[in-house]
């Protein structure tokens, strides 16, 4: 496990739970608007030793309820299953943040009941997916497999889309709705420039524009809600 960072307390990363968030290094996407570019482009070692993370979680038993495993893309890590098993053995719930590009690993973890909640990014409509993920060529089949699996409700999940002016319009969400339907939890996240981007020439919608957008999106996806506004 290449652990690039740890947020010791979060009230927002796991629905209705007090959690710690562990960030893994490296990602197979290059989304221009990624808010943590220095983390996802890394291929070197860990900043935080695994032993330190486990020791922290041992000390916080009874205080924290859950651990969010985020990235980067956590499923790229060879040791992710063993790490999650350690976390589960300590009595924590586990949430996995993923881009959905590795469905076999995702399905195996969920079917083994090692993951209690999944948050998967829906980058955009299928026709604009590769562009939004920052890839020239992209096989969408793995993404579709992950979406199809989650829609079976084997494990509680949410889909979320970070909304960027250069990539997303209301019409894109009509196409997304034709793909994912109306899941119980779907969020439009407002893009905020973190100062650590892959492409600095991207912009978010302001609060008023996001409110107008969600009204349009709700025509296609009634359960969609805003996050970060």
PDB file of C-alpha atoms in Angstrom:
ATOM      1  CA  UNK A   1       0.000   0.000   0.000  1.00  0.00           C
ATOM      2  CA  UNK A   2       1.324   3.417  -1.002  1.00  0.00           C
ATOM      3  CA  UNK A   3      -0.385   5.734   1.442  1.00  0.00           C
ATOM      4  CA  UNK A   4       0.120   9.356   0.513  1.00  0.00           C
ATOM      5  CA  UNK A   5      -1.842  10.900   3.357  1.00  0.00           C
ATOM      6  CA  UNK A   6      -4.394  10.480   6.110  1.00  0.00           C
ATOM      7  CA  UNK A   7      -7.139  12.782   7.360  1.00  0.00           C
ATOM      8  CA  UNK A   8      -7.603  11.702  10.941  1.00  0.00           C
ATOM      9  CA  UNK A   9     -11.139  13.004  11.320  1.00  0.00           C
ATOM     10  CA  UNK A  10     -13.859  13.578   8.753  1.00  0.00           C
ATOM     11  CA  UNK A  11     -17.570  14.179   9.216  1.00  0.00           C
ATOM     12  CA  UNK A  12     -18.354  14.193   5.471  1.00  0.00           C
ATOM     13  CA  UNK A  13     -16.513  11.316   3.790  1.00  0.00           C
ATOM     14  CA  UNK A  14     -18.783   8.533   5.060  1.00  0.00           C
ATOM     15  CA  UNK A  15     -22.553   9.151   5.167  1.00  0.00           C
ATOM     16  CA  UNK A  16     -23.672   9.744   8.757  1.00  0.00           C
ATOM     17  CA  UNK A  17     -20.475   8.299  10.236  1.00  0.00           C
ATOM     18  CA  UNK A  18     -17.395   9.753  11.925  1.00  0.00           C
ATOM     19  CA  UNK A  19     -14.469   8.488   9.919  1.00  0.00           C
ATOM     20  CA  UNK A  20     -10.814   8.696   9.060  1.00  0.00           C
ATOM     21  CA  UNK A  21      -9.816   8.998   5.393  1.00  0.00           C
ATOM     22  CA  UNK A  22      -6.765   7.261   3.953  1.00  0.00           C
ATOM     23  CA  UNK A  23      -5.438   8.524   0.617  1.00  0.00           C
ATOM     24  CA  UNK A  24      -3.539   6.157  -1.647  1.00  0.00           C
ATOM     25  CA  UNK A  25      -1.023   7.370  -4.219  1.00  0.00           C
ATOM     26  CA  UNK A  26      -1.405   6.995  -7.974  1.00  0.00           C
ATOM     27  CA  UNK A  27      -4.288   6.952 -10.431  1.00  0.00           C
ATOM     28  CA  UNK A  28      -4.895   5.585 -13.925  1.00  0.00           C
ATOM     29  CA  UNK A  29      -6.988   8.634 -14.886  1.00  0.00           C
ATOM     30  CA  UNK A  30      -5.745  12.148 -15.550  1.00  0.00           C
ATOM     31  CA  UNK A  31      -8.866  14.223 -15.046  1.00  0.00           C
ATOM     32  CA  UNK A  32      -7.844  17.819 -15.850  1.00  0.00           C
ATOM     33  CA  UNK A  33      -9.825  19.110 -12.860  1.00  0.00           C
ATOM     34  CA  UNK A  34      -8.451  16.617 -10.335  1.00  0.00           C
ATOM     35  CA  UNK A  35      -8.076  18.526  -7.070  1.00  0.00           C
ATOM     36  CA  UNK A  36      -5.022  16.567  -5.888  1.00  0.00           C
ATOM     37  CA  UNK A  37      -2.784  16.268  -8.931  1.00  0.00           C
ATOM     38  CA  UNK A  38       0.445  15.776  -6.998  1.00  0.00           C
ATOM     39  CA  UNK A  39      -1.081  12.714  -5.344  1.00  0.00           C
ATOM     40  CA  UNK A  40      -2.549  10.989  -8.396  1.00  0.00           C
ATOM     41  CA  UNK A  41       0.556  11.412 -10.547  1.00  0.00           C
ATOM     42  CA  UNK A  42       2.867   9.892  -7.948  1.00  0.00           C
ATOM     43  CA  UNK A  43       4.526   6.525  -8.490  1.00  0.00           C
ATOM     44  CA  UNK A  44       7.016   6.631  -5.616  1.00  0.00           C
ATOM     45  CA  UNK A  45       6.709   5.323  -2.064  1.00  0.00           C
ATOM     46  CA  UNK A  46       4.458   6.127   0.843  1.00  0.00           C
ATOM     47  CA  UNK A  47       4.433   9.276   2.926  1.00  0.00           C
ATOM     48  CA  UNK A  48       2.612   7.477   5.730  1.00  0.00           C
ATOM     49  CA  UNK A  49       3.782   3.999   6.792  1.00  0.00           C
ATOM     50  CA  UNK A  50       1.045   1.391   6.874  1.00  0.00           C
ATOM     51  CA  UNK A  51       2.028   0.495  10.425  1.00  0.00           C
ATOM     52  CA  UNK A  52       1.364   4.087  11.491  1.00  0.00           C
ATOM     53  CA  UNK A  53      -2.131   4.023   9.998  1.00  0.00           C
ATOM     54  CA  UNK A  54      -2.985   0.708  11.679  1.00  0.00           C
ATOM     55  CA  UNK A  55      -1.619   1.919  15.026  1.00  0.00           C
ATOM     56  CA  UNK A  56      -3.729   5.078  14.781  1.00  0.00           C
ATOM     57  CA  UNK A  57      -6.868   3.081  14.038  1.00  0.00           C
ATOM     58  CA  UNK A  58      -6.178   0.770  16.962  1.00  0.00           C
ATOM     59  CA  UNK A  59      -6.009   3.770  19.298  1.00  0.00           C
ATOM     60  CA  UNK A  60      -9.221   5.301  17.920  1.00  0.00           C
ATOM     61  CA  UNK A  61     -11.412   2.220  18.312  1.00  0.00           C
ATOM     62  CA  UNK A  62     -14.670   3.321  19.882  1.00  0.00           C
ATOM     63  CA  UNK A  63     -14.158   6.939  18.800  1.00  0.00           C
ATOM     64  CA  UNK A  64     -14.166   6.549  15.024  1.00  0.00           C
ATOM     65  CA  UNK A  65     -16.833   4.501  13.280  1.00  0.00           C
ATOM     66  CA  UNK A  66     -15.471   4.081   9.793  1.00  0.00           C
ATOM     67  CA  UNK A  67     -12.528   4.384   7.422  1.00  0.00           C
ATOM     68  CA  UNK A  68     -12.788   5.865   3.933  1.00  0.00           C
ATOM     69  CA  UNK A  69     -10.204   4.460   1.514  1.00  0.00           C
ATOM     70  CA  UNK A  70      -9.710   7.075  -1.175  1.00  0.00           C
ATOM     71  CA  UNK A  71      -7.096   8.183  -3.677  1.00  0.00           C
ATOM     72  CA  UNK A  72      -5.901   8.416  -6.274  1.00  0.00           C
ATOM     73  CA  UNK A  73      -7.441   5.127  -7.244  1.00  0.00           C
ATOM     74  CA  UNK A  74      -7.200   2.713  -4.280  1.00  0.00           C
ATOM     75  CA  UNK A  75      -7.888  -0.404  -6.344  1.00  0.00           C
ATOM     76  CA  UNK A  76      -4.540   0.035  -8.125  1.00  0.00           C
ATOM     77  CA  UNK A  77      -2.860  -0.920  -4.851  1.00  0.00           C
ATOM     78  CA  UNK A  78      -1.812  -4.577  -4.675  1.00  0.00           C
ATOM     79  CA  UNK A  79      -2.278  -4.594  -0.911  1.00  0.00           C
ATOM     80  CA  UNK A  80      -5.685  -2.925  -0.758  1.00  0.00           C
ATOM     81  CA  UNK A  81      -7.595  -6.107   0.100  1.00  0.00           C
ATOM     82  CA  UNK A  82      -5.248  -7.018   2.941  1.00  0.00           C
ATOM     83  CA  UNK A  83      -5.378  -3.466   4.274  1.00  0.00           C
ATOM     84  CA  UNK A  84      -9.162  -3.341   4.214  1.00  0.00           C
ATOM     85  CA  UNK A  85      -9.303  -6.705   5.973  1.00  0.00           C
ATOM     86  CA  UNK A  86      -7.102  -5.303   8.755  1.00  0.00           C
ATOM     87  CA  UNK A  87      -9.446  -2.339   9.059  1.00  0.00           C
ATOM     88  CA  UNK A  88     -12.510  -4.575   9.185  1.00  0.00           C
ATOM     89  CA  UNK A  89     -10.863  -6.811  11.783  1.00  0.00           C
ATOM     90  CA  UNK A  90     -10.514  -3.718  13.986  1.00  0.00           C
ATOM     91  CA  UNK A  91     -14.286  -3.318  13.844  1.00  0.00           C
ATOM     92  CA  UNK A  92     -14.554  -0.382  11.423  1.00  0.00           C
ATOM     93  CA  UNK A  93     -16.953   0.139   8.550  1.00  0.00           C
ATOM     94  CA  UNK A  94     -15.163   0.707   5.237  1.00  0.00           C
ATOM     95  CA  UNK A  95     -16.100   3.083   2.435  1.00  0.00           C
ATOM     96  CA  UNK A  96     -14.290   2.821  -0.895  1.00  0.00           C
ATOM     97  CA  UNK A  97     -13.899   5.755  -3.290  1.00  0.00           C
ATOM     98  CA  UNK A  98     -13.234   4.540  -6.833  1.00  0.00           C
ATOM     99  CA  UNK A  99     -13.332   5.606 -10.465  1.00  0.00           C
ATOM    100  CA  UNK A 100     -14.809   2.214 -11.382  1.00  0.00           C
ATOM    101  CA  UNK A 101     -12.075   1.222 -13.812  1.00  0.00           C
ATOM    102  CA  UNK A 102     -11.251  -2.055 -12.037  1.00  0.00           C
ATOM    103  CA  UNK A 103     -14.608  -3.827 -11.719  1.00  0.00           C
ATOM    104  CA  UNK A 104     -13.194  -7.271 -10.887  1.00  0.00           C
ATOM    105  CA  UNK A 105     -11.462  -5.929  -7.774  1.00  0.00           C
ATOM    106  CA  UNK A 106     -14.486  -3.830  -6.835  1.00  0.00           C
ATOM    107  CA  UNK A 107     -16.879  -6.763  -7.150  1.00  0.00           C
ATOM    108  CA  UNK A 108     -14.586  -9.137  -5.251  1.00  0.00           C
ATOM    109  CA  UNK A 109     -14.234  -6.731  -2.316  1.00  0.00           C
ATOM    110  CA  UNK A 110     -17.974  -6.130  -2.119  1.00  0.00           C
ATOM    111  CA  UNK A 111     -18.948  -9.770  -2.467  1.00  0.00           C
ATOM    112  CA  UNK A 112     -16.431 -10.642   0.258  1.00  0.00           C
ATOM    113  CA  UNK A 113     -18.237  -8.096   2.471  1.00  0.00           C
ATOM    114  CA  UNK A 114     -15.009  -6.192   3.029  1.00  0.00           C
ATOM    115  CA  UNK A 115     -16.567  -2.945   1.790  1.00  0.00           C
ATOM    116  CA  UNK A 116     -19.689  -1.443   3.371  1.00  0.00           C
ATOM    117  CA  UNK A 117     -20.208   1.563   1.089  1.00  0.00           C
ATOM    118  CA  UNK A 118     -18.929   2.541  -2.366  1.00  0.00           C
ATOM    119  CA  UNK A 119     -18.678   6.017  -3.870  1.00  0.00           C
ATOM    120  CA  UNK A 120     -18.041   5.888  -7.611  1.00  0.00           C
ATOM    121  CA  UNK A 121     -17.331   8.847  -9.841  1.00  0.00           C
ATOM    122  CA  UNK A 122     -19.429   9.208 -12.968  1.00  0.00           C
ATOM    123  CA  UNK A 123     -17.124  11.465 -14.928  1.00  0.00           C
ATOM    124  CA  UNK A 124     -19.567  12.390 -17.679  1.00  0.00           C
ATOM    125  CA  UNK A 125     -21.772  10.990 -20.419  1.00  0.00           C
ATOM    126  CA  UNK A 126     -20.316   8.034 -22.287  1.00  0.00           C
ATOM    127  CA  UNK A 127     -19.455  10.125 -25.343  1.00  0.00           C
ATOM    128  CA  UNK A 128     -17.420  12.588 -23.261  1.00  0.00           C
ATOM    129  CA  UNK A 129     -15.999  10.136 -20.728  1.00  0.00           C
ATOM    130  CA  UNK A 130     -12.473   9.783 -22.138  1.00  0.00           C
ATOM    131  CA  UNK A 131     -12.125  13.541 -22.577  1.00  0.00           C
ATOM    132  CA  UNK A 132     -13.268  14.199 -19.026  1.00  0.00           C
ATOM    133  CA  UNK A 133     -11.004  11.485 -17.610  1.00  0.00           C
ATOM    134  CA  UNK A 134      -8.033  13.013 -19.430  1.00  0.00           C
ATOM    135  CA  UNK A 135      -7.384   9.954 -21.588  1.00  0.00           C
ATOM    136  CA  UNK A 136      -6.977   9.804 -25.365  1.00  0.00           C
ATOM    137  CA  UNK A 137      -8.246   6.256 -25.697  1.00  0.00           C
ATOM    138  CA  UNK A 138     -10.469   4.588 -23.157  1.00  0.00           C
ATOM    139  CA  UNK A 139     -12.331   1.320 -22.926  1.00  0.00           C
ATOM    140  CA  UNK A 140     -15.655   2.115 -21.277  1.00  0.00           C
ATOM    141  CA  UNK A 141     -16.578  -1.525 -20.686  1.00  0.00           C
ATOM    142  CA  UNK A 142     -14.960  -1.704 -17.209  1.00  0.00           C
ATOM    143  CA  UNK A 143     -16.774   1.473 -16.162  1.00  0.00           C
ATOM    144  CA  UNK A 144     -20.067   0.071 -17.417  1.00  0.00           C
ATOM    145  CA  UNK A 145     -19.439  -3.180 -15.533  1.00  0.00           C
ATOM    146  CA  UNK A 146     -18.881  -1.287 -12.278  1.00  0.00           C
ATOM    147  CA  UNK A 147     -22.014   0.797 -12.807  1.00  0.00           C
ATOM    148  CA  UNK A 148     -24.087  -2.301 -13.599  1.00  0.00           C
ATOM    149  CA  UNK A 149     -22.805  -4.070 -10.492  1.00  0.00           C
ATOM    150  CA  UNK A 150     -23.554  -1.179  -8.159  1.00  0.00           C
ATOM    151  CA  UNK A 151     -27.029  -0.698  -9.604  1.00  0.00           C
ATOM    152  CA  UNK A 152     -27.837  -4.214  -8.384  1.00  0.00           C
ATOM    153  CA  UNK A 153     -27.621  -2.776  -4.842  1.00  0.00           C
ATOM    154  CA  UNK A 154     -25.346  -5.522  -3.592  1.00  0.00           C
ATOM    155  CA  UNK A 155     -23.720  -2.872  -1.414  1.00  0.00           C
ATOM    156  CA  UNK A 156     -24.892   0.653  -0.456  1.00  0.00           C
ATOM    157  CA  UNK A 157     -23.421   3.160  -2.905  1.00  0.00           C
ATOM    158  CA  UNK A 158     -23.507   6.613  -4.370  1.00  0.00           C
ATOM    159  CA  UNK A 159     -22.588   8.040  -7.739  1.00  0.00           C
ATOM    160  CA  UNK A 160     -21.176  11.553  -7.967  1.00  0.00           C
ATOM    161  CA  UNK A 161     -20.075  13.902 -10.740  1.00  0.00           C
ATOM    162  CA  UNK A 162     -17.742  16.849 -10.229  1.00  0.00           C
ATOM    163  CA  UNK A 163     -19.212  19.582 -12.418  1.00  0.00           C
ATOM    164  CA  UNK A 164     -16.724  21.582 -14.499  1.00  0.00           C
ATOM    165  CA  UNK A 165     -17.672  24.393 -16.864  1.00  0.00           C
ATOM    166  CA  UNK A 166     -15.418  23.172 -19.667  1.00  0.00           C
ATOM    167  CA  UNK A 167     -16.825  19.624 -19.602  1.00  0.00           C
ATOM    168  CA  UNK A 168     -20.426  19.526 -18.372  1.00  0.00           C
ATOM    169  CA  UNK A 169     -23.743  20.874 -19.642  1.00  0.00           C
ATOM    170  CA  UNK A 170     -27.329  20.067 -18.667  1.00  0.00           C
ATOM    171  CA  UNK A 171     -27.618  17.915 -21.795  1.00  0.00           C
ATOM    172  CA  UNK A 172     -24.757  15.743 -20.586  1.00  0.00           C
ATOM    173  CA  UNK A 173     -26.808  14.854 -17.520  1.00  0.00           C
ATOM    174  CA  UNK A 174     -29.694  13.781 -19.715  1.00  0.00           C
ATOM    175  CA  UNK A 175     -27.307  11.274 -21.295  1.00  0.00           C
ATOM    176  CA  UNK A 176     -26.011  10.239 -17.868  1.00  0.00           C
ATOM    177  CA  UNK A 177     -29.590   9.640 -16.711  1.00  0.00           C
ATOM    178  CA  UNK A 178     -30.226   7.338 -19.661  1.00  0.00           C
ATOM    179  CA  UNK A 179     -27.226   5.356 -18.459  1.00  0.00           C
ATOM    180  CA  UNK A 180     -27.516   5.235 -14.650  1.00  0.00           C
ATOM    181  CA  UNK A 181     -31.252   5.839 -14.226  1.00  0.00           C
ATOM    182  CA  UNK A 182     -32.260   7.407 -10.912  1.00  0.00           C
ATOM    183  CA  UNK A 183     -30.115   5.846  -8.161  1.00  0.00           C
ATOM    184  CA  UNK A 184     -30.954   6.575  -4.535  1.00  0.00           C
ATOM    185  CA  UNK A 185     -27.819   8.686  -4.078  1.00  0.00           C
ATOM    186  CA  UNK A 186     -26.438  10.812  -6.913  1.00  0.00           C
ATOM    187  CA  UNK A 187     -24.584  14.048  -6.283  1.00  0.00           C
ATOM    188  CA  UNK A 188     -23.406  16.929  -8.411  1.00  0.00           C
ATOM    189  CA  UNK A 189     -20.260  18.231  -6.751  1.00  0.00           C
ATOM    190  CA  UNK A 190     -19.220  21.812  -7.280  1.00  0.00           C
ATOM    191  CA  UNK A 191     -15.692  22.064  -8.648  1.00  0.00           C
ATOM    192  CA  UNK A 192     -13.376  24.157  -6.488  1.00  0.00           C
ATOM    193  CA  UNK A 193      -9.871  25.063  -7.586  1.00  0.00           C
ATOM    194  CA  UNK A 194      -7.556  23.514  -4.996  1.00  0.00           C
ATOM    195  CA  UNK A 195      -4.430  25.063  -6.505  1.00  0.00           C
ATOM    196  CA  UNK A 196      -3.100  21.548  -7.196  1.00  0.00           C
ATOM    197  CA  UNK A 197      -4.645  20.755 -10.576  1.00  0.00           C
ATOM    198  CA  UNK A 198      -3.527  18.809 -13.628  1.00  0.00           C
ATOM    199  CA  UNK A 199      -4.915  21.597 -15.846  1.00  0.00           C
ATOM    200  CA  UNK A 200      -5.155  25.066 -14.346  1.00  0.00           C
ATOM    201  CA  UNK A 201      -7.435  26.263 -17.166  1.00  0.00           C
ATOM    202  CA  UNK A 202     -10.636  24.729 -15.821  1.00  0.00           C
ATOM    203  CA  UNK A 203     -13.426  26.444 -13.938  1.00  0.00           C
ATOM    204  CA  UNK A 204     -16.442  25.658 -11.812  1.00  0.00           C
ATOM    205  CA  UNK A 205     -19.979  26.935 -11.925  1.00  0.00           C
ATOM    206  CA  UNK A 206     -20.915  29.470  -9.237  1.00  0.00           C
ATOM    207  CA  UNK A 207     -23.560  28.714  -6.595  1.00  0.00           C
ATOM    208  CA  UNK A 208     -26.403  30.271  -8.541  1.00  0.00           C
ATOM    209  CA  UNK A 209     -25.504  28.401 -11.692  1.00  0.00           C
ATOM    210  CA  UNK A 210     -25.294  25.148  -9.760  1.00  0.00           C
ATOM    211  CA  UNK A 211     -28.790  25.744  -8.378  1.00  0.00           C
ATOM    212  CA  UNK A 212     -30.137  26.309 -11.880  1.00  0.00           C
ATOM    213  CA  UNK A 213     -28.287  23.229 -13.117  1.00  0.00           C
ATOM    214  CA  UNK A 214     -29.685  20.904 -10.443  1.00  0.00           C
ATOM    215  CA  UNK A 215     -33.206  22.068 -11.298  1.00  0.00           C
ATOM    216  CA  UNK A 216     -32.620  20.972 -14.886  1.00  0.00           C
ATOM    217  CA  UNK A 217     -30.890  17.747 -13.864  1.00  0.00           C
ATOM    218  CA  UNK A 218     -33.780  16.829 -11.566  1.00  0.00           C
ATOM    219  CA  UNK A 219     -35.972  16.538 -14.661  1.00  0.00           C
ATOM    220  CA  UNK A 220     -33.822  13.568 -15.675  1.00  0.00           C
ATOM    221  CA  UNK A 221     -32.554  12.330 -12.300  1.00  0.00           C
ATOM    222  CA  UNK A 222     -35.106  13.270  -9.608  1.00  0.00           C
ATOM    223  CA  UNK A 223     -32.904  12.008  -6.749  1.00  0.00           C
ATOM    224  CA  UNK A 224     -29.891  14.122  -7.758  1.00  0.00           C
ATOM    225  CA  UNK A 225     -28.661  16.583  -5.134  1.00  0.00           C
ATOM    226  CA  UNK A 226     -25.967  19.222  -4.874  1.00  0.00           C
ATOM    227  CA  UNK A 227     -22.841  18.801  -2.799  1.00  0.00           C
ATOM    228  CA  UNK A 228     -20.355  21.509  -1.883  1.00  0.00           C
ATOM    229  CA  UNK A 229     -22.710  24.442  -2.565  1.00  0.00           C
TER     230      UNK A 229
END
